Coordinates of C-alpha atoms in Angstrom, one line a residue:
Chain M
M1 CA -19.0 -21.8 40.9
A2 CA -21.9 -21.2 38.4
M3 CA -21.6 -18.2 36.1
D4 CA -25.1 -17.0 36.9
S5 CA -24.4 -16.7 40.5
L6 CA -22.0 -13.9 39.8
S7 CA -23.8 -10.7 40.8
V8 CA -22.8 -8.0 38.3
L9 CA -23.7 -4.3 38.5
L10 CA -23.8 -2.5 35.1
L11 CA -23.3 1.2 35.7
Y12 CA -24.8 2.5 32.4
P13 CA -26.6 1.0 29.3
V14 CA -23.5 1.5 27.3
N15 CA -24.1 -1.3 24.8
A16 CA -27.2 -3.4 24.1
Y17 CA -25.4 -6.6 23.2
L18 CA -23.2 -6.3 26.4
E19 CA -26.3 -5.8 28.6
Q20 CA -28.1 -8.6 27.0
E21 CA -25.2 -11.0 27.5
L22 CA -24.5 -9.9 31.0
D23 CA -28.2 -10.6 31.8
R24 CA -28.0 -14.0 30.1
R25 CA -24.8 -15.2 31.6
F26 CA -24.7 -13.7 35.0
S27 CA -27.0 -12.2 37.6
L28 CA -27.4 -8.6 36.4
L29 CA -28.3 -5.4 38.3
R30 CA -28.7 -2.1 36.4
L31 CA -27.7 1.0 38.3
W32 CA -30.0 3.3 36.3
E33 CA -33.1 1.3 37.2
H34 CA -32.7 2.4 40.8
S35 CA -33.7 5.9 41.9
P36 CA -31.9 7.1 43.9
P37 CA -28.8 5.0 43.1
D38 CA -28.2 4.7 46.9
S39 CA -31.2 2.5 47.2
L40 CA -29.5 -0.1 45.1
F41 CA -26.3 0.0 47.1
R42 CA -28.3 -0.3 50.4
A43 CA -30.3 -3.3 49.1
H44 CA -27.7 -5.1 47.1
G45 CA -24.3 -3.5 47.7
S46 CA -22.9 -6.3 49.8
A47 CA -23.8 -9.0 47.2
I48 CA -22.3 -7.3 44.2
R49 CA -19.0 -9.0 43.1
A50 CA -18.4 -7.5 39.7
V51 CA -19.0 -4.1 38.2
V52 CA -19.0 -3.2 34.5
G53 CA -18.3 0.5 33.9
Y54 CA -17.2 3.0 31.3
P55 CA -15.3 6.3 31.2
G56 CA -18.2 8.5 32.3
H57 CA -18.5 7.0 35.8
K58 CA -15.7 7.4 38.4
V59 CA -14.6 4.3 40.3
D60 CA -13.3 5.8 43.5
A61 CA -13.1 5.0 47.2
A62 CA -16.7 6.1 47.7
L63 CA -18.0 3.6 45.2
L64 CA -15.8 0.9 46.4
D65 CA -16.9 1.5 50.0
A66 CA -20.5 0.8 48.9
L67 CA -19.5 -2.5 47.4
P68 CA -17.6 -4.4 50.1
S69 CA -17.8 -7.7 48.2
L70 CA -16.4 -6.3 44.9
E71 CA -13.9 -8.6 43.3
I72 CA -13.5 -7.3 39.8
F73 CA -14.1 -4.1 37.8
S74 CA -14.3 -4.4 34.1
S75 CA -14.2 -1.2 32.0
F76 CA -15.9 -1.0 28.6
S77 CA -12.9 1.2 27.4
V78 CA -9.2 1.1 27.0
G79 CA -8.6 4.3 29.0
I80 CA -8.8 3.8 32.8
D81 CA -8.2 7.3 34.0
H82 CA -11.6 7.2 35.6
V83 CA -10.5 4.3 37.9
D84 CA -8.6 4.8 41.2
L85 CA -6.1 2.0 40.5
S86 CA -4.3 2.3 43.8
E87 CA -7.5 2.0 45.7
C88 CA -8.4 -1.1 43.7
R89 CA -5.0 -2.6 44.3
E90 CA -5.2 -2.0 48.0
R91 CA -8.5 -3.7 48.2
G92 CA -7.4 -6.6 46.0
I93 CA -10.0 -5.7 43.3
R94 CA -9.0 -6.8 39.8
V95 CA -9.4 -4.3 37.0
T96 CA -9.7 -5.0 33.3
N97 CA -10.0 -2.9 30.2
T98 CA -10.5 -3.4 26.4
P99 CA -7.1 -2.8 24.7
D100 CA -6.3 -3.8 21.1
V101 CA -9.8 -4.4 19.8
L102 CA -10.5 -0.7 19.4
T103 CA -7.0 0.4 18.3
D104 CA -7.8 0.3 14.5
D105 CA -11.1 2.3 14.9
V106 CA -9.5 5.0 17.0
A107 CA -6.5 5.3 14.6
D108 CA -8.9 5.4 11.6
L109 CA -10.8 8.2 13.1
A110 CA -7.6 10.2 13.9
V111 CA -6.6 10.0 10.2
G112 CA -10.2 10.7 9.0
L113 CA -10.4 13.8 11.3
A114 CA -7.0 15.0 10.0
I115 CA -8.0 14.6 6.3
A116 CA -11.4 16.2 7.1
A117 CA -9.8 19.2 8.8
L118 CA -7.2 19.8 6.1
R119 CA -9.4 19.2 3.1
K120 CA -12.6 20.6 4.7
I121 CA -14.7 17.6 3.7
R122 CA -17.8 18.4 5.8
Q123 CA -17.6 22.1 4.7
A124 CA -17.7 21.0 1.1
D125 CA -20.7 18.8 1.8
R126 CA -22.5 21.8 3.4
Y127 CA -21.5 23.9 0.4
V128 CA -23.2 21.5 -2.0
C129 CA -26.3 20.9 0.2
A130 CA -26.8 24.7 0.5
G131 CA -26.9 25.0 -3.3
L132 CA -23.8 27.2 -3.3
W133 CA -22.0 25.2 -6.0
K134 CA -24.6 26.3 -8.5
A135 CA -24.9 29.8 -7.1
K136 CA -21.3 30.7 -6.3
G137 CA -19.1 28.3 -8.3
D138 CA -16.2 26.2 -7.3
Y139 CA -15.3 25.5 -3.7
T140 CA -12.1 26.9 -2.3
L141 CA -8.6 25.5 -2.4
T142 CA -7.6 23.6 0.7
T143 CA -4.3 22.1 1.6
R144 CA -2.9 18.6 0.8
F145 CA -2.9 16.0 3.5
S146 CA -0.2 13.7 2.0
G147 CA 3.3 14.6 3.0
K148 CA 2.3 16.7 6.0
R149 CA 4.5 16.1 9.0
V150 CA 2.6 14.2 11.6
G151 CA 3.6 14.5 15.3
I152 CA 2.3 11.8 17.6
I153 CA 2.2 12.2 21.4
G154 CA 2.5 8.7 22.7
L155 CA 3.6 5.8 20.4
G156 CA 1.6 3.1 22.2
R157 CA -0.7 0.8 20.4
I158 CA -2.9 3.6 19.0
G159 CA 0.0 5.9 18.3
L160 CA 1.9 3.3 16.3
T161 CA -1.2 2.4 14.3
V162 CA -1.7 6.0 13.4
A163 CA 2.0 6.1 12.4
T164 CA 1.7 3.2 10.0
R165 CA -1.4 4.6 8.4
V166 CA 0.0 8.1 7.7
E167 CA 3.2 6.5 6.4
A168 CA 1.0 5.3 3.5
F169 CA 0.4 9.0 2.7
D170 CA 4.1 9.7 2.7
C171 CA 3.8 11.7 5.9
P172 CA 7.0 12.0 7.9
V173 CA 6.3 10.7 11.4
N174 CA 7.6 12.5 14.5
Y175 CA 6.8 11.5 18.1
Y176 CA 7.2 12.3 21.8
Q177 CA 6.9 10.0 24.7
R178 CA 8.6 9.6 28.1
T179 CA 11.1 7.1 26.8
K180 CA 12.8 7.2 23.4
K181 CA 12.7 3.9 21.6
E182 CA 14.4 2.8 18.4
Y183 CA 12.1 3.5 15.5
P184 CA 14.3 3.9 12.4
N185 CA 11.6 5.7 10.4
Y186 CA 10.3 8.0 13.1
T187 CA 11.9 11.2 14.5
Y188 CA 12.0 11.6 18.3
Y189 CA 11.6 15.0 20.0
P190 CA 12.4 15.3 23.7
S191 CA 9.5 17.7 24.4
V192 CA 6.0 18.2 23.2
V193 CA 6.7 21.8 22.3
E194 CA 9.6 20.8 20.0
L195 CA 7.3 18.1 18.5
A196 CA 4.6 20.6 17.8
A197 CA 7.1 23.1 16.3
N198 CA 8.2 20.5 13.9
S199 CA 4.8 19.0 12.9
D200 CA 1.9 20.1 10.8
V201 CA -0.5 17.7 12.4
L202 CA -0.3 16.9 16.1
V203 CA -2.1 13.8 17.3
V204 CA -2.7 13.1 21.0
A205 CA -2.6 9.3 21.6
C206 CA -1.2 8.8 25.1
P207 CA -3.0 7.6 28.2
L208 CA -4.4 10.2 30.6
N209 CA -2.6 10.4 33.9
E210 CA -1.2 13.1 36.2
Q211 CA 1.8 13.7 33.9
T212 CA -0.2 14.1 30.7
R213 CA -3.0 16.3 32.0
H214 CA -3.0 19.5 29.8
I215 CA 0.0 18.1 28.0
V216 CA -1.2 20.3 25.1
N217 CA -1.1 23.7 26.6
R218 CA -0.8 27.2 25.3
E219 CA 3.0 26.9 24.6
V220 CA 2.4 23.7 22.6
I221 CA -0.6 25.2 20.7
D222 CA 1.5 28.3 19.8
A223 CA 4.3 26.1 18.6
L224 CA 1.9 24.2 16.4
G225 CA 0.9 27.5 14.9
P226 CA -1.5 29.1 12.5
K227 CA -1.2 26.4 9.9
G228 CA -1.1 23.5 12.4
V229 CA -3.9 21.1 13.1
L230 CA -4.5 19.4 16.5
I231 CA -6.2 16.0 16.5
N232 CA -7.4 14.8 19.9
I233 CA -8.4 11.1 20.1
G234 CA -7.1 10.7 23.7
R235 CA -9.0 12.4 26.5
G236 CA -10.4 15.9 26.8
P237 CA -8.2 16.8 29.8
H238 CA -5.1 16.1 27.6
V239 CA -5.7 19.6 26.2
D240 CA -6.2 22.9 27.9
E241 CA -9.6 23.5 26.4
P242 CA -10.1 27.2 27.0
E243 CA -6.6 27.9 25.5
L244 CA -7.5 25.7 22.6
V245 CA -10.7 27.5 21.9
S246 CA -9.2 31.0 22.1
A247 CA -6.3 29.9 19.8
L248 CA -8.8 28.6 17.2
V249 CA -11.0 31.7 17.5
E250 CA -8.0 34.0 17.2
G251 CA -6.4 32.1 14.3
R252 CA -3.2 31.3 16.3
L253 CA -4.0 27.6 15.6
G254 CA -4.9 26.5 12.1
G255 CA -7.5 23.9 12.9
A256 CA -8.5 20.9 15.0
G257 CA -10.2 17.6 14.8
L258 CA -11.7 16.7 18.2
D259 CA -13.3 13.5 19.4
V260 CA -13.0 14.2 23.1
F261 CA -13.7 17.2 25.4
E262 CA -13.0 18.2 29.0
D263 CA -16.6 18.1 30.1
E264 CA -18.4 15.6 27.8
P265 CA -21.1 15.7 26.5
N266 CA -20.7 19.5 26.7
V267 CA -18.7 21.1 23.9
P268 CA -17.6 24.8 24.1
E269 CA -20.2 26.7 22.0
A270 CA -17.5 29.0 20.7
L271 CA -16.4 26.1 18.6
F272 CA -19.7 25.7 16.9
T273 CA -19.3 28.8 14.7
L274 CA -15.8 27.9 13.6
D275 CA -15.1 26.7 10.1
N276 CA -11.7 25.2 10.9
V277 CA -12.7 22.5 13.4
V278 CA -14.2 19.1 13.1
L279 CA -16.1 18.0 16.2
V280 CA -17.4 14.5 16.8
P281 CA -19.0 13.1 20.0
H282 CA -16.5 10.6 21.4
V283 CA -17.0 8.0 18.6
G284 CA -13.4 6.8 18.5
S285 CA -14.4 3.2 19.1
G286 CA -17.9 3.6 17.8
T287 CA -18.4 0.9 15.3
H288 CA -20.7 -2.1 15.5
E289 CA -17.7 -4.4 15.0
T290 CA -15.5 -2.9 17.6
R291 CA -18.1 -2.4 20.3
Q292 CA -19.1 -6.1 20.0
A293 CA -15.4 -7.1 20.3
M294 CA -15.1 -4.8 23.4
A295 CA -18.2 -6.4 24.9
D296 CA -16.8 -9.9 24.3
L297 CA -13.6 -8.9 26.1
V298 CA -15.6 -7.7 29.1
L299 CA -17.6 -10.9 29.1
G300 CA -14.5 -13.0 28.6
N301 CA -12.7 -11.3 31.5
L302 CA -15.7 -11.9 33.9
E303 CA -16.0 -15.5 32.9
A304 CA -12.3 -16.1 33.4
H305 CA -12.6 -14.5 36.8
V306 CA -15.4 -16.9 37.7
L307 CA -13.5 -19.9 36.4
K308 CA -10.4 -18.8 38.3
K309 CA -8.5 -18.6 35.0
P310 CA -6.0 -15.8 34.1
L311 CA -7.8 -12.6 33.2
L312 CA -7.7 -11.8 29.5
T313 CA -6.7 -8.1 29.7
P314 CA -5.9 -7.2 33.3
V315 CA -4.7 -3.7 34.3
V316 CA -4.6 -4.5 38.0
Chain K
M1 CA 15.7 54.6 -32.2
G2 CA 13.2 52.1 -30.7
S3 CA 13.8 48.6 -29.8
T4 CA 10.9 46.9 -31.5
G5 CA 11.6 43.3 -30.5
G6 CA 15.2 43.3 -31.7
D7 CA 16.7 42.0 -28.5
R8 CA 13.8 39.8 -27.5
A9 CA 13.0 36.3 -28.9
I10 CA 9.6 36.0 -30.5
L11 CA 7.4 34.2 -28.2
P12 CA 5.4 31.3 -29.5
T13 CA 1.6 31.8 -29.5
V14 CA -0.5 29.6 -27.2
L15 CA -4.2 29.5 -27.1
L16 CA -5.7 29.5 -23.6
F17 CA -9.1 28.0 -22.9
R18 CA -9.2 28.2 -19.1
R19 CA -9.2 31.0 -16.6
P20 CA -5.7 31.4 -15.1
D21 CA -4.9 32.8 -11.7
G22 CA -2.3 35.6 -11.3
A23 CA 0.7 33.2 -10.9
F24 CA -0.2 31.0 -13.9
S25 CA -0.9 34.0 -16.1
A26 CA 2.4 35.7 -15.2
A27 CA 4.4 32.4 -15.7
L28 CA 2.7 31.8 -19.1
R29 CA 3.2 35.4 -20.4
E30 CA 6.9 35.2 -19.6
R31 CA 7.3 32.4 -22.1
Y32 CA 4.4 32.7 -24.6
R33 CA 2.2 35.0 -26.4
I34 CA -1.2 34.1 -25.0
L35 CA -4.5 34.4 -26.8
D36 CA -7.1 34.1 -24.1
F37 CA -10.4 32.8 -25.4
R38 CA -12.5 33.8 -22.3
A39 CA -11.0 37.3 -22.3
S40 CA -11.6 37.7 -26.0
G41 CA -15.4 37.7 -25.6
E42 CA -15.7 36.1 -29.1
T43 CA -17.5 33.0 -30.1
L44 CA -15.4 29.9 -30.4
P45 CA -15.6 29.8 -34.2
A46 CA -14.6 33.4 -34.5
F47 CA -11.8 33.1 -32.0
L48 CA -10.3 30.0 -33.8
A49 CA -10.8 31.6 -37.2
A50 CA -8.9 34.7 -36.1
A51 CA -6.1 32.6 -34.7
A52 CA -5.9 30.5 -37.8
A53 CA -5.6 33.6 -39.9
E54 CA -2.5 34.9 -38.2
P55 CA 0.8 35.0 -40.1
E56 CA 2.2 32.5 -37.6
P57 CA -0.9 30.6 -36.4
P58 CA -0.7 28.9 -33.0
R59 CA 0.6 25.4 -32.7
A60 CA -0.3 24.8 -29.0
A61 CA -3.4 25.1 -26.9
I62 CA -4.1 24.8 -23.2
V63 CA -7.6 23.4 -22.5
V64 CA -9.6 22.1 -19.5
G65 CA -12.4 19.6 -19.2
G66 CA -15.9 20.2 -17.8
G67 CA -16.4 23.4 -19.8
S68 CA -18.1 24.1 -23.1
V69 CA -15.0 23.9 -25.3
L70 CA -14.5 20.5 -26.8
V71 CA -11.4 19.6 -28.8
D72 CA -13.4 17.8 -31.5
V73 CA -13.4 17.5 -35.3
S74 CA -14.8 21.0 -35.8
F75 CA -12.3 22.5 -33.4
L76 CA -9.4 20.7 -35.1
D77 CA -10.6 21.6 -38.6
A78 CA -10.8 25.3 -37.6
L79 CA -7.2 25.3 -36.5
P80 CA -5.0 23.2 -38.8
S81 CA -1.8 24.6 -37.4
L82 CA -2.5 22.9 -34.0
R83 CA 0.2 20.3 -33.2
C84 CA -0.2 20.1 -29.3
V85 CA -3.0 20.1 -26.9
V86 CA -2.3 20.3 -23.1
S87 CA -5.2 19.7 -20.8
T88 CA -5.0 21.0 -17.2
G89 CA -6.7 18.0 -15.7
A90 CA -6.3 14.3 -15.5
G91 CA -9.4 13.5 -17.5
V92 CA -9.3 14.0 -21.3
D93 CA -12.8 13.0 -22.2
H94 CA -13.3 16.5 -23.7
I95 CA -10.7 15.7 -26.4
D96 CA -11.2 13.5 -29.4
L97 CA -8.0 11.5 -28.9
A98 CA -8.5 9.3 -32.0
E99 CA -8.8 12.4 -34.2
C100 CA -5.8 14.0 -32.6
A101 CA -3.8 10.9 -33.2
R102 CA -4.9 10.8 -36.9
R103 CA -3.6 14.3 -37.4
G104 CA -0.4 13.8 -35.5
I105 CA -1.4 16.2 -32.7
A106 CA 0.3 15.5 -29.3
V107 CA -2.0 15.5 -26.3
G108 CA -0.9 15.9 -22.8
N109 CA -2.7 15.9 -19.5
S110 CA -1.8 16.8 -15.9
G111 CA 0.0 13.5 -15.4
E112 CA 0.2 12.7 -11.7
V113 CA -0.2 16.2 -10.4
Y114 CA -3.7 15.5 -9.1
S115 CA -3.4 11.9 -8.2
T116 CA -2.3 12.2 -4.6
D117 CA -5.0 14.8 -3.6
V118 CA -7.7 12.7 -5.3
A119 CA -6.6 9.6 -3.5
D120 CA -6.5 11.4 -0.2
Y121 CA -10.0 12.8 -0.8
A122 CA -11.3 9.3 -1.7
V123 CA -10.0 7.9 1.6
G124 CA -11.4 10.9 3.5
L125 CA -14.8 10.5 1.9
L126 CA -14.8 6.7 2.7
I127 CA -13.9 7.2 6.4
D128 CA -16.6 10.0 6.6
V129 CA -19.3 7.7 5.1
L130 CA -18.4 4.6 7.2
R131 CA -17.8 6.5 10.5
Q132 CA -20.4 9.2 9.8
V133 CA -18.0 12.0 10.6
S134 CA -20.0 14.8 8.9
V135 CA -23.3 13.6 10.4
A136 CA -21.8 13.2 13.9
E137 CA -20.4 16.7 13.4
R138 CA -23.9 18.1 12.8
Y139 CA -25.2 16.2 15.8
V140 CA -22.7 18.0 18.0
R141 CA -23.1 21.4 16.4
R142 CA -26.9 21.5 16.9
G143 CA -26.5 20.6 20.6
S144 CA -27.9 17.0 20.4
W145 CA -25.1 15.3 22.3
P146 CA -26.1 16.4 25.9
V147 CA -29.8 15.9 25.1
Q148 CA -29.9 12.7 23.0
G149 CA -26.8 11.0 24.4
D150 CA -24.3 8.7 22.6
Y151 CA -24.1 8.9 18.8
P152 CA -25.2 5.7 17.0
L153 CA -22.5 3.3 15.8
G154 CA -20.8 3.4 12.5
S155 CA -18.9 0.7 10.5
K156 CA -15.3 -0.4 10.8
L157 CA -13.0 0.3 7.9
G158 CA -10.4 -2.4 8.6
G159 CA -11.0 -5.8 7.0
K160 CA -13.4 -4.4 4.4
R161 CA -12.9 -5.6 0.8
V162 CA -12.4 -2.5 -1.4
G163 CA -13.0 -2.9 -5.1
I164 CA -11.2 -0.2 -7.1
I165 CA -12.3 0.4 -10.7
G166 CA -9.2 1.6 -12.4
L167 CA -5.7 1.0 -11.0
G168 CA -3.9 3.9 -12.6
N169 CA -2.2 6.8 -10.9
I170 CA -5.2 7.5 -8.7
G171 CA -6.4 4.0 -8.1
S172 CA -3.0 2.7 -7.1
R173 CA -2.5 5.5 -4.6
I174 CA -5.9 4.7 -3.1
A175 CA -5.0 1.0 -2.9
K176 CA -1.7 1.8 -1.1
R177 CA -3.5 4.0 1.5
L178 CA -6.3 1.7 2.2
E179 CA -4.0 -1.3 2.6
A180 CA -2.5 0.5 5.5
F181 CA -6.0 0.6 7.1
G182 CA -6.2 -3.2 6.9
C183 CA -8.5 -3.2 3.8
V184 CA -8.4 -6.1 1.3
I185 CA -7.8 -4.6 -2.2
H186 CA -9.6 -5.9 -5.2
Y187 CA -9.6 -4.2 -8.6
N188 CA -10.8 -4.0 -12.1
S189 CA -9.0 -2.5 -15.1
R190 CA -8.8 -3.3 -18.7
K191 CA -5.9 -5.6 -18.2
P192 CA -4.5 -7.2 -15.0
K193 CA -1.4 -5.5 -13.6
D194 CA 1.5 -7.9 -13.0
S195 CA 3.2 -5.5 -10.6
V196 CA 0.5 -5.8 -7.9
S197 CA -0.7 -8.8 -5.8
Y198 CA -4.3 -7.5 -5.4
K199 CA -7.0 -9.8 -6.7
Y200 CA -8.1 -8.9 -10.2
F201 CA -11.7 -9.0 -11.5
P202 CA -12.2 -8.7 -15.2
N203 CA -15.9 -8.0 -14.6
V204 CA -17.2 -5.1 -12.5
H205 CA -20.3 -7.0 -11.4
N206 CA -18.2 -9.7 -9.8
L207 CA -15.9 -7.0 -8.3
A208 CA -18.9 -5.4 -6.7
A209 CA -20.3 -8.7 -5.5
E210 CA -17.1 -9.5 -3.6
S211 CA -16.5 -6.0 -2.2
E212 CA -18.0 -3.9 0.6
V213 CA -16.7 -0.7 -0.9
L214 CA -16.5 0.3 -4.6
I215 CA -14.3 3.2 -5.6
V216 CA -14.4 4.6 -9.1
A217 CA -11.0 5.9 -10.2
C218 CA -10.8 5.1 -13.9
A219 CA -10.8 7.3 -17.0
L220 CA -14.1 8.1 -18.7
T221 CA -14.3 6.4 -22.1
K222 CA -17.1 4.9 -24.1
A223 CA -16.4 1.6 -22.4
T224 CA -16.6 3.1 -18.9
W225 CA -19.7 5.2 -19.3
H226 CA -22.2 4.1 -16.7
I227 CA -19.7 1.4 -15.6
V228 CA -21.6 1.4 -12.3
N229 CA -25.1 0.6 -13.3
K230 CA -28.2 -0.9 -11.6
D231 CA -26.7 -4.4 -11.9
V232 CA -23.5 -3.4 -10.3
L233 CA -25.2 -1.5 -7.5
E234 CA -27.3 -4.6 -6.7
A235 CA -24.2 -6.7 -6.7
L236 CA -22.6 -4.3 -4.2
G237 CA -25.5 -4.8 -1.9
K238 CA -27.2 -3.3 1.1
D239 CA -24.0 -3.1 3.2
G240 CA -22.0 -1.6 0.3
V241 CA -20.6 1.9 -0.1
I242 CA -19.7 3.6 -3.3
I243 CA -17.1 6.4 -3.6
N244 CA -17.0 8.3 -6.9
V245 CA -13.9 10.4 -7.6
G246 CA -13.9 9.7 -11.3
R247 CA -16.5 11.3 -13.5
G248 CA -20.3 11.7 -12.9
A249 CA -20.9 9.7 -16.1
H250 CA -19.2 6.7 -14.6
V251 CA -22.3 6.1 -12.5
D252 CA -25.9 5.8 -13.6
E253 CA -27.1 8.6 -11.3
V254 CA -30.8 7.8 -11.6
E255 CA -30.2 4.2 -10.5
L256 CA -27.8 5.4 -7.7
L257 CA -30.6 7.5 -6.3
V258 CA -33.0 4.6 -6.4
A259 CA -30.5 2.3 -4.7
L260 CA -29.9 4.9 -2.0
K261 CA -33.6 5.7 -1.5
E262 CA -34.5 2.0 -1.2
G263 CA -31.6 1.0 1.0
K264 CA -30.2 -1.3 -1.7
I265 CA -26.7 0.1 -0.9
A266 CA -25.6 1.5 2.5
G267 CA -24.1 4.8 1.5
A268 CA -22.1 6.9 -0.9
G269 CA -19.3 9.5 -1.1
L270 CA -19.6 11.6 -4.3
D271 CA -17.3 14.2 -5.7
V272 CA -18.7 14.2 -9.2
Y273 CA -22.2 14.1 -10.9
E274 CA -23.7 13.6 -14.3
H275 CA -24.7 17.3 -14.7
E276 CA -22.4 19.4 -12.6
P277 CA -22.9 21.7 -10.9
K278 CA -26.5 20.3 -10.6
V279 CA -26.7 17.8 -7.8
P280 CA -30.0 15.8 -7.2
A281 CA -31.7 17.5 -4.3
E282 CA -32.7 14.1 -2.9
L283 CA -29.1 13.6 -1.9
F284 CA -29.0 16.6 0.4
S285 CA -31.1 15.0 3.2
M286 CA -29.5 11.6 3.1
D287 CA -27.3 11.0 6.2
N288 CA -25.5 8.1 4.5
V289 CA -24.2 10.3 1.7
V290 CA -21.3 12.7 1.8
L291 CA -21.1 15.2 -1.1
S292 CA -18.4 17.3 -2.5
A293 CA -18.1 19.9 -5.3
H294 CA -15.6 18.2 -7.7
A295 CA -13.1 19.5 -5.2
A296 CA -10.9 16.4 -4.8
V297 CA -8.2 18.1 -6.7
F298 CA -8.5 21.5 -5.1
T299 CA -5.4 22.1 -3.0
E300 CA -3.0 25.0 -3.1
E301 CA -0.2 22.4 -3.7
S302 CA -1.8 20.7 -6.7
R303 CA -2.7 24.1 -8.2
S304 CA 0.8 25.3 -8.2
D305 CA 2.1 21.9 -9.3
L306 CA -0.3 22.1 -12.2
W307 CA 0.9 25.4 -13.5
A308 CA 4.5 24.2 -13.4
Y309 CA 3.6 20.9 -15.0
T310 CA 1.5 22.5 -17.8
I311 CA 4.4 24.8 -18.7
G312 CA 6.7 21.7 -18.5
N313 CA 4.5 20.0 -21.1
L314 CA 4.5 23.1 -23.4
E315 CA 8.3 23.6 -23.0
A316 CA 8.9 20.0 -24.0
F317 CA 6.7 20.4 -27.1
F318 CA 8.3 23.7 -28.2
S319 CA 11.8 22.2 -27.8
G320 CA 10.9 19.1 -29.9
Q321 CA 10.8 16.7 -26.9
P322 CA 8.1 14.2 -26.1
L323 CA 5.4 15.6 -23.7
L324 CA 5.9 14.9 -20.0
S325 CA 2.5 13.2 -19.8
P326 CA 1.4 12.2 -23.3
V327 CA -2.0 10.6 -23.5
H328 CA -2.9 8.0 -26.1
A329 CA -6.4 6.6 -26.7
D330 CA -5.3 3.2 -25.6
S331 CA -3.2 4.1 -22.6
L332 CA -6.1 5.1 -20.3
G333 CA -7.0 3.1 -17.2

């Protein structure tokens, strides 16, 4: 079967290279070119055999009903909490994601956010640009990053990569996950609260599912404490956001570095006035190199599907 | 009957040329009789002359770089009793080391007290420049995310070739950290180091030509003044990033500005400048530049480590031991 006969629906212009290649290799439909979206489903719904999506667009029974010929959903992400996997399984729809290629970038950002939060890098930059170094003298003392106890929720690919990076800074590594494994250099804690109580920096690096929603709640935040820093490179719903905001505003939590939020792209405005947080707009995998690698994985999975070869990175 | 010093040892006199905080001041005064230059309000010549004229003139001085007091020939001539200079910083470019050596004056610096924090800051600056953390932060804070959508892409750290100028206490810590991020470490120093397997470049131009990142972490000497010049910046190239946690004078600031303005290099992270605290205003509006206020050393931990270490150096001197961190003119970088 020829590649270009595969009718692919792209839900969002998430990456120019990906879109260009999908157009070149397959028969591409772009959801956003149809207004209302229903008109696309009415006209082409039964022909579409593949969908390329991303975390901002739910793949649920309603969408799957509109695409009765759907064979494969390929997500431009490693997280697949936006996909109803049991529905896909029931309908025999394959699902792929983009693991491994973005692990380094996400881990790099986690460490970068932690250093930035503790050493107040962007605040120092603002201090200089506002002319305050000349006017007011030296910037304030901050706190050392090296040697801080780093607690990681979830020692999967990303969590382990964060661990090896912070080890180079002589940070003791603690972790929590559902099953304890044998890591001679890392200390296991049987609950997130105990992990937080014994860590200076808490990193959220687990997948989002029913068990991990709000895994960082008020109790965990209080255990992390007024000198603790929370780094979220997972998903917004991992953290009880209103609790996080009030803890930061009230000084019950020392600081935070956040790449994800419960209602992206909306960020609680109360955070904007705080000096002890670093806020970035879901850029964990946001490098040219990694987005290209992710796109190649999506394309490779679709091609394998057409050629009836094993999928490269199947989830279902 | 009074007890005029009968049951208390006479404390040695130490000249102090930097502002102490409460903790340092108290710790010093427990052990020494402190003559504080800043508190005296006198001119340097008058202060030194008064100290030299004392019945037991001072043998030790605590100094700091970046200020107006230089331990040069005229300083040393004014205080012939001086046998030990302890600087509360890593850099000793404010001290005439050759002159001190000639006169048999021991010079100590802050050893490795600052090295870890400077290395951490260099890594933090690099991640910020490559991943645009500070700029993305501003994007969020001014409300652009819901309006303008996804933030543009940055550049991956892993796999980049990092050229470190100076593989001493700071450079070696930077190397260890960046290796963990998957960077390839290249370096330049006066001599290759047998204890490391990183690729050595005797020439900074070649180091820059084969690196995507250049990090300045060496001591400032006559040989390393403007070690990053126009030629090196051109060799670094349009995808290259420079991080300076050394001294402003390591980099030709005028040429750096030109290179940034004309897109000849991709970006910079700067903690030091040629005429601190003056920073060229053109840098303020550049999104590919992250600036800091010579703050790479400013942590609570290194500050308290510094006081303990400085006193450690002085105690070693006064008990006839070698300094904890003696500096010789030929041992730098």
